[in-house]
Amino acid sequence: MAGRSPSYAVRQLHDFKSGARAGSGSELMKPVVEKMTLEDMVPLAAYAASLPPDGVSASK
């Protein structure tokens, strides 16, 4: 999720929570997100979006 848009990340977290995502990782994610609120998801998504994508080093 690093480097992805925050709206994408929130949508994915919400879909895991609601059961709309039924992929192979959904059963692993369900307990992680089941108690999360939207107010929890938004800052988490913003933080993840601020990280560089895999393979890209952060400039200092």
Short mmCIF file of C-alpha atoms in Angstrom, two decimals:
data_model
loop_
_atom_site.label_atom_id
_atom_site.label_comp_id
_atom_site.label_asym_id
_atom_site.label_seq_id
_atom_site.Cartn_x
_atom_site.Cartn_y
_atom_site.Cartn_z
CA MET A 1 0.00 0.00 0.00
CA ALA A 2 3.03 2.25 0.22
CA GLY A 3 2.84 5.03 -2.33
CA ARG A 4 -0.78 4.27 -3.33
CA SER A 5 -3.43 6.95 -3.09
CA PRO A 6 -5.06 7.29 0.33
CA SER A 7 -8.53 6.85 -1.18
CA TYR A 8 -7.45 3.52 -2.70
CA ALA A 9 -6.12 2.31 0.66
CA VAL A 10 -9.27 3.35 2.55
CA ARG A 11 -11.43 1.59 -0.05
CA GLN A 12 -9.41 -1.61 0.32
CA LEU A 13 -9.60 -1.53 4.13
CA HIS A 14 -13.34 -0.85 3.99
CA ASP A 15 -13.88 -3.67 1.49
CA PHE A 16 -11.96 -6.11 3.69
CA LYS A 17 -14.07 -5.06 6.67
CA SER A 18 -17.40 -5.31 4.83
CA GLY A 19 -16.54 -8.61 3.15
CA ALA A 20 -16.65 -7.12 -0.35
CA ARG A 21 -13.10 -8.39 -0.93
CA ALA A 22 -13.07 -12.16 -1.14
CA GLY A 23 -9.54 -12.79 -2.38
CA SER A 24 -6.98 -15.12 -0.86
CA GLY A 25 -5.80 -12.58 1.74
CA SER A 26 -9.25 -11.43 2.81
CA GLU A 27 -9.60 -13.95 5.63
CA LEU A 28 -6.27 -12.81 7.05
CA MET A 29 -7.21 -9.13 6.84
CA LYS A 30 -10.75 -9.43 8.24
CA PRO A 31 -9.68 -9.70 11.93
CA VAL A 32 -7.20 -6.84 11.45
CA VAL A 33 -9.81 -4.39 10.16
CA GLU A 34 -13.00 -5.60 11.84
CA LYS A 35 -12.77 -3.08 14.71
CA MET A 36 -11.36 -0.22 12.62
CA THR A 37 -13.53 2.82 12.03
CA LEU A 38 -13.27 5.22 9.13
CA GLU A 39 -11.52 7.58 11.54
CA ASP A 40 -8.86 4.85 12.04
CA MET A 41 -8.55 4.04 8.34
CA VAL A 42 -8.00 7.57 7.01
CA PRO A 43 -4.79 8.41 8.95
CA LEU A 44 -3.43 4.90 8.35
CA ALA A 45 -4.05 5.29 4.63
CA ALA A 46 -2.43 8.76 4.63
CA TYR A 47 0.65 7.37 6.36
CA ALA A 48 0.93 4.43 3.97
CA ALA A 49 0.56 6.79 0.99
CA SER A 50 3.42 8.93 2.31
CA LEU A 51 5.84 5.98 2.22
CA PRO A 52 7.91 5.33 -0.90
CA PRO A 53 6.78 2.36 -3.00
CA ASP A 54 8.85 -0.83 -2.79
CA GLY A 55 12.15 -0.48 -4.56
CA VAL A 56 12.20 3.32 -4.36
CA SER A 57 14.47 4.91 -1.80
CA ALA A 58 13.25 7.93 0.12
CA SER A 59 15.26 11.07 -0.48
CA LYS A 60 16.46 12.91 2.60
#
